Coordinates of C-alpha atoms and ligand atoms in Angstrom, one line a residue:
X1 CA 29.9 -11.4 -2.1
X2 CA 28.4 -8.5 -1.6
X3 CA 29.6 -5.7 1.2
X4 CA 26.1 -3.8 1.5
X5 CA 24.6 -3.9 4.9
X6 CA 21.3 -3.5 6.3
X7 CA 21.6 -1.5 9.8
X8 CA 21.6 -3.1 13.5
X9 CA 18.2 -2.7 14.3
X10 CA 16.6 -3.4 11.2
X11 CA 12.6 -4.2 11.6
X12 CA 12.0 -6.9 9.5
X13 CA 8.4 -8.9 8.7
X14 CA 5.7 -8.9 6.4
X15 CA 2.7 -6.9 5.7
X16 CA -1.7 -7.7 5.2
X17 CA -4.4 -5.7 5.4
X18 CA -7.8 -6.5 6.9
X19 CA -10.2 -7.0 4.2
X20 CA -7.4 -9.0 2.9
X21 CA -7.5 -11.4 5.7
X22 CA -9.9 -11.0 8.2
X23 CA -13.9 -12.6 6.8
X24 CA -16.2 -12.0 9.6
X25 CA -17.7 -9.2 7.8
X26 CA -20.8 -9.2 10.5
X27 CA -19.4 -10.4 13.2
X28 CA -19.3 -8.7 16.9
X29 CA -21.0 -5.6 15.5
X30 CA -18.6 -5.1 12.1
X31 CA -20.6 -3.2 9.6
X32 CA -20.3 -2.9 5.7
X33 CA -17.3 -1.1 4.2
X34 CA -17.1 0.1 0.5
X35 CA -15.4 -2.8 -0.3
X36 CA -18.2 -5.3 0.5
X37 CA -20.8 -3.6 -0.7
X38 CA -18.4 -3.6 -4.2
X39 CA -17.9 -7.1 -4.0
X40 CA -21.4 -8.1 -4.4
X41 CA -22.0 -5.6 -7.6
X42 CA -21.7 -8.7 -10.2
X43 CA -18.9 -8.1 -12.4
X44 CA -16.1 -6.9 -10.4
X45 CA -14.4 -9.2 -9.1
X46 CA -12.8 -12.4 -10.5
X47 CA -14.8 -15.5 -10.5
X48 CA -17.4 -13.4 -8.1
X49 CA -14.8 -13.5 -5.2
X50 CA -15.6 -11.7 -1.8
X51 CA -13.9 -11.2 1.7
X52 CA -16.4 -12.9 3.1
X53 CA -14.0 -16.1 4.5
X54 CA -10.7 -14.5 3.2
X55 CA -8.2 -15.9 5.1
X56 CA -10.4 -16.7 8.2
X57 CA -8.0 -14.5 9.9
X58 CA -10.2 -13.1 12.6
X59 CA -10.7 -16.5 14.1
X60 CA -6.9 -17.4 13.6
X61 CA -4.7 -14.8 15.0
X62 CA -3.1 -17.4 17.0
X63 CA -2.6 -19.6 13.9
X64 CA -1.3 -16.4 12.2
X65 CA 1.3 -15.0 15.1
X66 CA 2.8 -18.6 14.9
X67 CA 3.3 -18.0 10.7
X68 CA 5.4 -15.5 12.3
X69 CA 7.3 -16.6 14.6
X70 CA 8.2 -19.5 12.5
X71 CA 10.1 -17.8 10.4
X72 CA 11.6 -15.6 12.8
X73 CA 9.9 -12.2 11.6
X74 CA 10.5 -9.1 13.9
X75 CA 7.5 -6.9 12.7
X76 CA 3.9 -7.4 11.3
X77 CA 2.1 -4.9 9.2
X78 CA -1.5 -5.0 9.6
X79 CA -4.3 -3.0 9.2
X80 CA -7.5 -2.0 11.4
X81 CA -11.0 -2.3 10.3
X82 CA -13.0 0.9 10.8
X83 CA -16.1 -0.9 10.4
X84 CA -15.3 -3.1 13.5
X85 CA -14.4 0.0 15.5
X86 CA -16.8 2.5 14.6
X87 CA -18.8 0.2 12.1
X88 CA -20.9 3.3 10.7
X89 CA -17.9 5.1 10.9
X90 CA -18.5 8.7 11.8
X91 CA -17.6 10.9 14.5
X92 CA -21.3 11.3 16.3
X93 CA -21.6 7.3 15.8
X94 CA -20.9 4.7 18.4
X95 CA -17.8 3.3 19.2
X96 CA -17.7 -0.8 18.9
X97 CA -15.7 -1.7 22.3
X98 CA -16.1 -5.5 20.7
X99 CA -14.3 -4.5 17.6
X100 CA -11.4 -2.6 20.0
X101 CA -11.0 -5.4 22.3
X102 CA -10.2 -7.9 19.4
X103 CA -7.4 -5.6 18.4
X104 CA -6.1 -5.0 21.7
X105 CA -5.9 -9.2 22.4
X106 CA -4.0 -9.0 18.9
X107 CA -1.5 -6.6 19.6
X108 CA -1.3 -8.3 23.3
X109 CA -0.4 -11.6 21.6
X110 CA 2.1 -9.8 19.0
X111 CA 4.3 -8.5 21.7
X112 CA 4.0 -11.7 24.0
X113 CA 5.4 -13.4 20.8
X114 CA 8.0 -10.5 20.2
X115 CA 6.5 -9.4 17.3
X116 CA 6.5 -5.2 16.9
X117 CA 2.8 -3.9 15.6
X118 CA 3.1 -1.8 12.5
X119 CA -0.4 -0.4 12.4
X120 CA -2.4 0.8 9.2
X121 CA -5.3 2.8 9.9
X122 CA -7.0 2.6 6.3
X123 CA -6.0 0.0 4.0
X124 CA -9.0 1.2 1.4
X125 CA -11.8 -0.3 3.7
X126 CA -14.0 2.7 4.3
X127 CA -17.1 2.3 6.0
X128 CA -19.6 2.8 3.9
X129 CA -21.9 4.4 5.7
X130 CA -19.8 7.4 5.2
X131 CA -19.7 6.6 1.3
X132 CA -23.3 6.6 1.3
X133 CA -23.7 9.6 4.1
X134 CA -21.8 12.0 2.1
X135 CA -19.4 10.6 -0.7
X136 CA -16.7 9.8 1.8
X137 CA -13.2 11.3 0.5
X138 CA -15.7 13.7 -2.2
X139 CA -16.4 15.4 0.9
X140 CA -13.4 16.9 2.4
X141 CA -14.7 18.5 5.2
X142 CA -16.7 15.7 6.4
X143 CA -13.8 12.9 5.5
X144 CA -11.4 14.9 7.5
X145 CA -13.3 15.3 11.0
X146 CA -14.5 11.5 10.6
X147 CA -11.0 10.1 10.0
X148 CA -9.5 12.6 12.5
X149 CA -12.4 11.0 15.2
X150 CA -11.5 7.3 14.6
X151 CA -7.6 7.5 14.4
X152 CA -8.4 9.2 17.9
X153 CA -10.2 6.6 18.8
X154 CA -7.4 4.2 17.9
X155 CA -4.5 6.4 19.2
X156 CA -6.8 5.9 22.7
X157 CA -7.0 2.4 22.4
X158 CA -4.0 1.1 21.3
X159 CA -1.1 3.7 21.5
X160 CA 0.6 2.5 24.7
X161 CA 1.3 -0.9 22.4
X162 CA 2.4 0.6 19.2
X163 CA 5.1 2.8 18.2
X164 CA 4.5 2.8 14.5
X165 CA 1.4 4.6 12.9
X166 CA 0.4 4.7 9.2
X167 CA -2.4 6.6 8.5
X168 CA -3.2 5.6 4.7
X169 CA -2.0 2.7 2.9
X170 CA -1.5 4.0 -1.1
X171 CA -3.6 6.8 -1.6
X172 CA -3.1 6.9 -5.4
X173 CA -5.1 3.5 -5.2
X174 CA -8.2 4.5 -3.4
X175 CA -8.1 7.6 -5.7
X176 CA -7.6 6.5 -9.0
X177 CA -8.5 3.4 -9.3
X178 CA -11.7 4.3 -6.9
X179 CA -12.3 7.8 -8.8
X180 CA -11.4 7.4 -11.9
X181 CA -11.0 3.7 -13.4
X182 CA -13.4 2.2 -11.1
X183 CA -11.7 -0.9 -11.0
X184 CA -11.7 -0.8 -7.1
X185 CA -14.1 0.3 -4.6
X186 CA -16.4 2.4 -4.4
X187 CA -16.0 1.9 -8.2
X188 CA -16.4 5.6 -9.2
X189 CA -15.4 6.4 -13.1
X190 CA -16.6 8.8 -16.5
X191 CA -17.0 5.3 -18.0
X192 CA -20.6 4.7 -18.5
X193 CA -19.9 1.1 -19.0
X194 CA -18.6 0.5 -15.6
X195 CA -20.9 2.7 -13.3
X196 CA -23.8 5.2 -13.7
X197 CA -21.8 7.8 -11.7
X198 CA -18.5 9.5 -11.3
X199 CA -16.0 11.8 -13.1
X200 CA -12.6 10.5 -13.5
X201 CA -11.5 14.5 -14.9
X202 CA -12.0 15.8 -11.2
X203 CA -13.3 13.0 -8.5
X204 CA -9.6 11.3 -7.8
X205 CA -8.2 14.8 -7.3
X206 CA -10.3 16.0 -4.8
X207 CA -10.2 12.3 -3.1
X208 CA -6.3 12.8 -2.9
X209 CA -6.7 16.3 -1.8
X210 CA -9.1 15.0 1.3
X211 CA -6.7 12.0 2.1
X212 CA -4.0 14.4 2.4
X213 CA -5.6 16.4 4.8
X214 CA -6.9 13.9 6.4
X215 CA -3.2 12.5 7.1
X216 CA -1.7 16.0 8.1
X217 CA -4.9 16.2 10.5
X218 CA -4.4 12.6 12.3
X219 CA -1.2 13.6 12.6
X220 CA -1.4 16.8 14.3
X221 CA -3.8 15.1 16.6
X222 CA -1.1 12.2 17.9
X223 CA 1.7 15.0 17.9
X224 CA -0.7 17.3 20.1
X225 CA -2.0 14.4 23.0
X226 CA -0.1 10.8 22.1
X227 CA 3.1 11.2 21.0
X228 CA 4.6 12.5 23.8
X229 CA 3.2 9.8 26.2
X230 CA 3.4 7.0 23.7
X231 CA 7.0 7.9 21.8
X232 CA 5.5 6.5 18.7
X233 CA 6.1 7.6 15.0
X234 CA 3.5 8.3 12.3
X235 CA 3.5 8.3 8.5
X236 CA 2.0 7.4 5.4
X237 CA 2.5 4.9 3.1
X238 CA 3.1 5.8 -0.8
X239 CA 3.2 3.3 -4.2
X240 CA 5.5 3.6 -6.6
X241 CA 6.8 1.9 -9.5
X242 CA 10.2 2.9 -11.3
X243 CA 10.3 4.5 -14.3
X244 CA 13.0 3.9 -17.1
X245 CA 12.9 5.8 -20.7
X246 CA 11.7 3.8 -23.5
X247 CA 14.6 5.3 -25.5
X248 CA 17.3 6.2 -23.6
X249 CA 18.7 8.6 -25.4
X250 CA 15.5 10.6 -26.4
X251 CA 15.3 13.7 -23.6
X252 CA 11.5 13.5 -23.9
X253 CA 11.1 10.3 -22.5
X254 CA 13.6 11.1 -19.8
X255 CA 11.6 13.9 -19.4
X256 CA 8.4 12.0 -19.3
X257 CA 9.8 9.4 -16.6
X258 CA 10.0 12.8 -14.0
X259 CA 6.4 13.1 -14.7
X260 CA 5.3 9.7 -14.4
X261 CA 7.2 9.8 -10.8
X262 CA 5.2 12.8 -9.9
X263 CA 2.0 11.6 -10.9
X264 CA 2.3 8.6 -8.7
X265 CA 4.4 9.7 -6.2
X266 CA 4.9 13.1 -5.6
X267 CA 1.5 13.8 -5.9
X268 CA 1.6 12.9 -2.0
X269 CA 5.0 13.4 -1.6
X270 CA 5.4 16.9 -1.8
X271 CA 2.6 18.1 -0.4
X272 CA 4.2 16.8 2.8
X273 CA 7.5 17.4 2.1
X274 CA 7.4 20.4 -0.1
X275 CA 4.2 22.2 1.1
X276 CA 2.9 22.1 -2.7
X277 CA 1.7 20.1 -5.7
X278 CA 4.1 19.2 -8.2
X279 CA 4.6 21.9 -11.1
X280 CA 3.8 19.0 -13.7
X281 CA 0.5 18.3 -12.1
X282 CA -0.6 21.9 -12.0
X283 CA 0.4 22.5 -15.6
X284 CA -1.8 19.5 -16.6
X285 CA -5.0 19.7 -14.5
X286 CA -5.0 23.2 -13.9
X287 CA -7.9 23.7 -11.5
X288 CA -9.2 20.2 -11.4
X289 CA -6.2 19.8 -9.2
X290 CA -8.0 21.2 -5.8
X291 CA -5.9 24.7 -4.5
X292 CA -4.3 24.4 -0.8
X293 CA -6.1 27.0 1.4
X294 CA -3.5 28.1 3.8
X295 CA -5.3 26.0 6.6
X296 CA -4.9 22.7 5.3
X297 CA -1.3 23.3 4.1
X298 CA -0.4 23.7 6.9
X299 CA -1.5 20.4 8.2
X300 CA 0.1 18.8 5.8
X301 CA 3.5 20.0 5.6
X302 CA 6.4 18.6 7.6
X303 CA 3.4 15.7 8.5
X304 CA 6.0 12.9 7.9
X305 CA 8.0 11.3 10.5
X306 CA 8.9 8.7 8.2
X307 CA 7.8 7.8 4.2
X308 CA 6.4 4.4 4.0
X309 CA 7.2 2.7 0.8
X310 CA 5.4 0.0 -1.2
X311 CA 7.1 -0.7 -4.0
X312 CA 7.1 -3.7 -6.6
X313 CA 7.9 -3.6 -10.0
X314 CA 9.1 -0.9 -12.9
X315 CA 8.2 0.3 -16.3
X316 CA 9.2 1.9 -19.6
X317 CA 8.2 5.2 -20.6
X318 CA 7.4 6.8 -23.8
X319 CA 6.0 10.6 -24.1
X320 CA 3.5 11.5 -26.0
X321 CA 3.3 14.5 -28.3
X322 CA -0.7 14.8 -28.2
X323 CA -2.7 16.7 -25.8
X324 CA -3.5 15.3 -22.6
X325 CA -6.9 13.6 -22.4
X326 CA -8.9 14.6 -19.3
X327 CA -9.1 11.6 -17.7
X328 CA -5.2 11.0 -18.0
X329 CA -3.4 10.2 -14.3
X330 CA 0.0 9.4 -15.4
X331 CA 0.9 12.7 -17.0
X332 CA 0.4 12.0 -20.4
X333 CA 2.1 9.2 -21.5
X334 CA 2.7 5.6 -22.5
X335 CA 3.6 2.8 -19.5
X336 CA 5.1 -0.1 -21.4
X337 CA 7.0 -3.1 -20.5
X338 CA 9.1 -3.0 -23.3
X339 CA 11.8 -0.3 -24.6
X340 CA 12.9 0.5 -27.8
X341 CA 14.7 -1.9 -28.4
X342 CA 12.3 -4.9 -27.5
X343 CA 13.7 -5.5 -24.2
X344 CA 11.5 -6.5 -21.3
X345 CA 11.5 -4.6 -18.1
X346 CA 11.8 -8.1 -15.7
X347 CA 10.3 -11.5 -15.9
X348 CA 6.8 -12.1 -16.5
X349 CA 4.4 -12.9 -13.3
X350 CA 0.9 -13.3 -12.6
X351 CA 0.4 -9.6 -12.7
X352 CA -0.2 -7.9 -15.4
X353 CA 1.2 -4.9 -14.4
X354 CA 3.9 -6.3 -12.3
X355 CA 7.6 -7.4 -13.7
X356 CA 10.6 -7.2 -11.0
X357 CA 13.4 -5.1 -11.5
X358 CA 15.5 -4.9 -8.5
X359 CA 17.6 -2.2 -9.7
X360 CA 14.7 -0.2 -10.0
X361 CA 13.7 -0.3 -6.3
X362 CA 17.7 0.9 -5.9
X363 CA 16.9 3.9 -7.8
X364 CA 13.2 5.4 -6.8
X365 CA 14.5 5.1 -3.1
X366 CA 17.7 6.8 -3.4
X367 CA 15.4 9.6 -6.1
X368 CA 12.9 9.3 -3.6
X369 CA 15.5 10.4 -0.8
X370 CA 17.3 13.3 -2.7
X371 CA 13.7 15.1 -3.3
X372 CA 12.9 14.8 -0.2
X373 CA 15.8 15.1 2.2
X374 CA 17.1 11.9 3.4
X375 CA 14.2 11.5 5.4
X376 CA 13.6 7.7 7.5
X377 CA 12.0 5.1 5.2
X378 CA 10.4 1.9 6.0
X379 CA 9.6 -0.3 3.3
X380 CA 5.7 -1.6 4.0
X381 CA 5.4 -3.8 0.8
X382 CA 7.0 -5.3 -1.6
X383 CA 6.3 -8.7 -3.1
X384 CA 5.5 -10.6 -5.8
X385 CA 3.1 -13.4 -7.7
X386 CA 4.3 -16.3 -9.9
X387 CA 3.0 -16.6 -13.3
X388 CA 0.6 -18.9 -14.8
X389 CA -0.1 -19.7 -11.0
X390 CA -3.3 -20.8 -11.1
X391 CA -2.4 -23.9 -13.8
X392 CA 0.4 -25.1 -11.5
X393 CA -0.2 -27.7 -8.6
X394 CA 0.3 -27.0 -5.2
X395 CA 3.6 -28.4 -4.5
X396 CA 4.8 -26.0 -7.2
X397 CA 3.4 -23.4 -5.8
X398 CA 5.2 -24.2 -2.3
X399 CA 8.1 -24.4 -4.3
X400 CA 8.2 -20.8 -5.0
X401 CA 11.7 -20.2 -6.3
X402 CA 11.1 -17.4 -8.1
X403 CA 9.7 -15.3 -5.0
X404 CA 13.1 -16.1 -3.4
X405 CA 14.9 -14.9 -6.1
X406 CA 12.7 -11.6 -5.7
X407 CA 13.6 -11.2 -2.2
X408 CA 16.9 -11.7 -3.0
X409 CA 17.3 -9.2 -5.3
X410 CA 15.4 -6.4 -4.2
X411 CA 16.7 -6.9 -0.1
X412 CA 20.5 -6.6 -2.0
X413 CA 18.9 -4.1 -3.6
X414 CA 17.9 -2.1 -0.8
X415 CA 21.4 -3.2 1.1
X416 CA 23.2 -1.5 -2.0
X417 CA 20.5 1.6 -1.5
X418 CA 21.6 2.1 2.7
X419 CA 25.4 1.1 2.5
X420 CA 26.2 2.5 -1.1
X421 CA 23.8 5.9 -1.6
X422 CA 23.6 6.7 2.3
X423 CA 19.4 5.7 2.2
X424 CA 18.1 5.8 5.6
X425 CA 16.1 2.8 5.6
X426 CA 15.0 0.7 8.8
X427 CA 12.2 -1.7 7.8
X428 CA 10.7 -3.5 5.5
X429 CA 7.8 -5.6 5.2
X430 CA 7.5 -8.2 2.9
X431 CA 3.9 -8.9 0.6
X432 CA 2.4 -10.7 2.2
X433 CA 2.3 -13.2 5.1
X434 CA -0.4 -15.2 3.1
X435 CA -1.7 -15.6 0.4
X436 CA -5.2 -13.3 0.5
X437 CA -7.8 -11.4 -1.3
X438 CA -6.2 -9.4 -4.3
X439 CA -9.1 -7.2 -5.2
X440 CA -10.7 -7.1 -8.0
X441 CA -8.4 -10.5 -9.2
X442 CA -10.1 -12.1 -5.9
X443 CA -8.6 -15.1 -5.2
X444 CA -7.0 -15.7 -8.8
X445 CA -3.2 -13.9 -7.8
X446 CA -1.1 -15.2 -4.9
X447 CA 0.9 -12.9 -3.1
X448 CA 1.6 -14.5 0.4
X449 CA 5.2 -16.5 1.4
X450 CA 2.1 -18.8 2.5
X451 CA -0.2 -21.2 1.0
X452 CA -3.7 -21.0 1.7
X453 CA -5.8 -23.6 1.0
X454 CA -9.1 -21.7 0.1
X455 CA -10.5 -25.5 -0.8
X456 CA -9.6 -27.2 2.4
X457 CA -10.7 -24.6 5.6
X458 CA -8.3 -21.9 4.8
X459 CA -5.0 -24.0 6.0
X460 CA -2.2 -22.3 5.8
X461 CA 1.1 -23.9 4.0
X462 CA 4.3 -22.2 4.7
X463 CA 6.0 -22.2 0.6
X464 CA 9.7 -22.1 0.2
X465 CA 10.2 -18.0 0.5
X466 CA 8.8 -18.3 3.8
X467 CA 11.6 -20.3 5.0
X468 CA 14.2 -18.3 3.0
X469 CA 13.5 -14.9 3.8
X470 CA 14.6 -14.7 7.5
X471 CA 18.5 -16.1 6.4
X472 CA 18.4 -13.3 3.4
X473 CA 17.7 -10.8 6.0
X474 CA 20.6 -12.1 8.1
X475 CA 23.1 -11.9 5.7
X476 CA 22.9 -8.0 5.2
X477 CA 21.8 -6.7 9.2
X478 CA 24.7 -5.6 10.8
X479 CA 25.4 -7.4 14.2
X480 CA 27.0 -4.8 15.9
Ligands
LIG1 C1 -0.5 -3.2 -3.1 O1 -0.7 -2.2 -4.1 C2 -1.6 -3.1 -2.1 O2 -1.3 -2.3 -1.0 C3 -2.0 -4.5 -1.5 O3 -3.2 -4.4 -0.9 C4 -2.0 -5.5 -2.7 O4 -2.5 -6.8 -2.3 C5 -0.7 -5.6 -3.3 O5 -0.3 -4.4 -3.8 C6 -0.5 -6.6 -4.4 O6 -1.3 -6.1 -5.5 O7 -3.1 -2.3 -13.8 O8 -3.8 0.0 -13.8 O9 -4.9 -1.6 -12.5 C7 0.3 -2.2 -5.1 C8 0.3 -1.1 -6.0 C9 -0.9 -0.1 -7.8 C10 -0.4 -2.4 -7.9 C11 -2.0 -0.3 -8.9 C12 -1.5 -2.6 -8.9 C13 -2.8 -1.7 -10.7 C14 -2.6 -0.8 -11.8 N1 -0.8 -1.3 -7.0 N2 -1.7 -1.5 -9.7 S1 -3.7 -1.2 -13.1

């Protein structure tokens, strides 16, 4: 048995995000974001999926809330649309009161059921009429006063009723795989076989550069006029796999493991802890890597009240000894599943790129804390597909032993992380509620502690995990 402990109060629950989930795309005045104008560029998305249906959540919040309460959840992570509340999304365009009101009735019905709103204001879905006024994030200035304008508008509308803010889910996402491999919306890349436009040696700098201010300024804005009145916290939330060296005892892939972490990670991280980019990333992109003016720095800086982690998985690394292309992002060097010695990193899944390693998750949050000062983490995602799922029949799949076993590792995991290395951890959110629209791999990869029955008008089947996670929570929170 194991004597780690999660603490007392310890916000438990599971995590979506909008285009994910909700459909609806055009109803009650929702306009286009990047993503579904992305989704119908033939080509991108597996077997031509769209979040057109999704998970039908916008008609089923009640449906959803009782996913919830059935297995006992004490938090849900969801994100807002900015299409439905300022569909064309800038700061001079009108506000959608229909698009409000069906977030307020949501947040209404969370806390009637007990369930504490954790809110994401971007979850990738940018209106695209700001992509197509001005480049959206290519356009700091603009980005910054928009996104400012509609987290205002949400602070306004629903910061009596929630106490937990995240301005941007994974900006490493939106930037690199937006801005420079164009595997996700808007699709951006130097690669001339995936789009006409878009530099991947400068575009997802300057994109990460705009979301960072654009955090720092949201925030200044709910410290100024909400926070006092509302008592609620604000963050952002960072991915992040583990790294481990390829050889182990080779000081250059050590070396290389800092760099990958501060690629992905730090990136962000410092910025808002550190006041700076990391030295790595200077070194590499030079100027391509946008220059703080003293302004936005200060925005940024101290901008944290608590780090929001999504983590799933880890990876070997192995250094390279060339030059560093232009369009690198990891800093230069080779992300592999296997070491040196053939060994594999975890289990296989559905993922390509994911294979779990509990201790991992251990490690990046206790590194994570030491660079950064012990500051408050809640974990917004973490999760994991099966493999081969789409061969296996649906009683296997709501058999889904080998999500358990995930949970179970990486919530011991974490336990170890809080009792053992002193991490100050409150919450975690599990990925996801349901099973839902994974990007480009549409409707092909299965995240969810839920069955959806895309077939059969969206049902929802509560799988296995579902039913196991709540009792894996209770054995590590402390009673008293
Ligand atoms: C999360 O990202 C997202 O927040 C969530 O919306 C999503 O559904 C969930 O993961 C499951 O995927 O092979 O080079 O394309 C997780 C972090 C980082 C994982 C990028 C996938 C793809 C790398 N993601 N990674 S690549």
């Amino acid at each position: 048995m194991s004597d780690s402990y999660l603490p007392k109060d310890f916000l438990w629950g599971f995590a979506t995000a909008s285009y994910q989930i909700e459909g609806a795309p055009h109803e009650d005045g929702r306009a286009d974001s990047i993503w579904d104008t992305f989704c119908r560029v033939p080509g991108k998305i597996a077997q031509g999926g769209t979040g057109d249906v999704a998970c039908d959540s916008y008609h089923r919040t009640a449906e959803d809330i009782d996913l919830l309460k059935e297995v006992g959840a004490k938090s849900y992570r969801f994100s807002l649309s900015w299409s439905r509340i300022i569909p064309l999304g800038g700061r001079n365009d009108p506000v959608n009161e229909k698009g409000i009101q069906h977030y307020v009735k949501f947040v209404d019905d969370l806390h009637s059921a007990g369930i504490v709103p954790m809110v994401t204001l971007f979850h990738w879905d940018l209106p695209d009429g700001l992509h197509k006024r001005y480049g959206g994030m290519l356009n700091k200035d603009e980005f910054v006063k928009d996104f400012e304008n509609y987290a205002r508008v949400c602070f306004e509308a629903f910061g009596s009723k929630v106490k937990y803010w995240i301005t941007f889910n994974e900006p490493w996402c939106s930037s690199i795989l937006g801005y420079s491999t164009g595997l996700f919306a808007p699709g951006r890349t130097s690669d001339r076989s995936k789009s006409a436009e878009g530099d991947s040696s400068t575009e997802p700098w300057i994109a990460g550069h705009s979301f960072l201010v654009a955090h720092g300024a949201a925030v200044k804005a709910y410290r100024d006029d909400f926070k006092a009145k509302d008592g609620g916290q604000i963050g952002i939330t960072l991915n992040g796999d583990w790294v481990e060296p390829w050889d182990p005892n080779d000081p250059r892939d050590q070396e290389a493991c800092v760099k990958k972490l501060e690629f992905s990670i730090c990136w962000f991280g410092d910025p808002i802890y550190h006041g700076k980019y990391p030295d790595s990333m200077r070194k590499q992109l030079g100027n391509r890597l946008p220059e703080w003016s003293a302004e936005d720095i200060a925005l940024v800086k101290g901008s944290n009240d608590f780090y929001g982690m999504n983590h799933y998985c880890a990876n070997y690394i192995k250094h390279r000894d060339t030059e560093a292309e232009p369009e690198d992002f990891h800093g230069n060097m080779d992300i592999l599943m296997q070491n040196k010695d053939g060994e594999w990193i975890g289990p296989e899944t559905q993922s390509v790129w994911l294979r779990p390693n509990p201790l991992g998750f251990r490690r990046l949050i206790k590194w994570l804390s030491d660079r950064y000062g012990g500051p408050t983490f809640y974990v917004t995602e973490n999760g994991t597909s099966l493999k081969g799922e789409n061969d296996l029949p649906m009683e296997e799949l709501l058999n889904d032993e080998f999500r358990c076993e995930y949970f179970r590792g990486y919530v011991g995991a974490l336990a170890d992380a809080h009792a053992k290395d002193g991490v100050d951890v409150r919450g975690y959110s599990a990925w996801s509620l349901m099973d839902n629209f994974e990007w480009a791999e549409g409707y092909e990869t299965r995240f969810g502690v839920t069955f959806v029955d895309y077939e059969h008008d969206q049902k929802r089947h509560p799988k296995k995990s579902a039913r196991e996670i709540g009792p894996i929570f209770d054995k590590y929170i402390k009673k008293e």
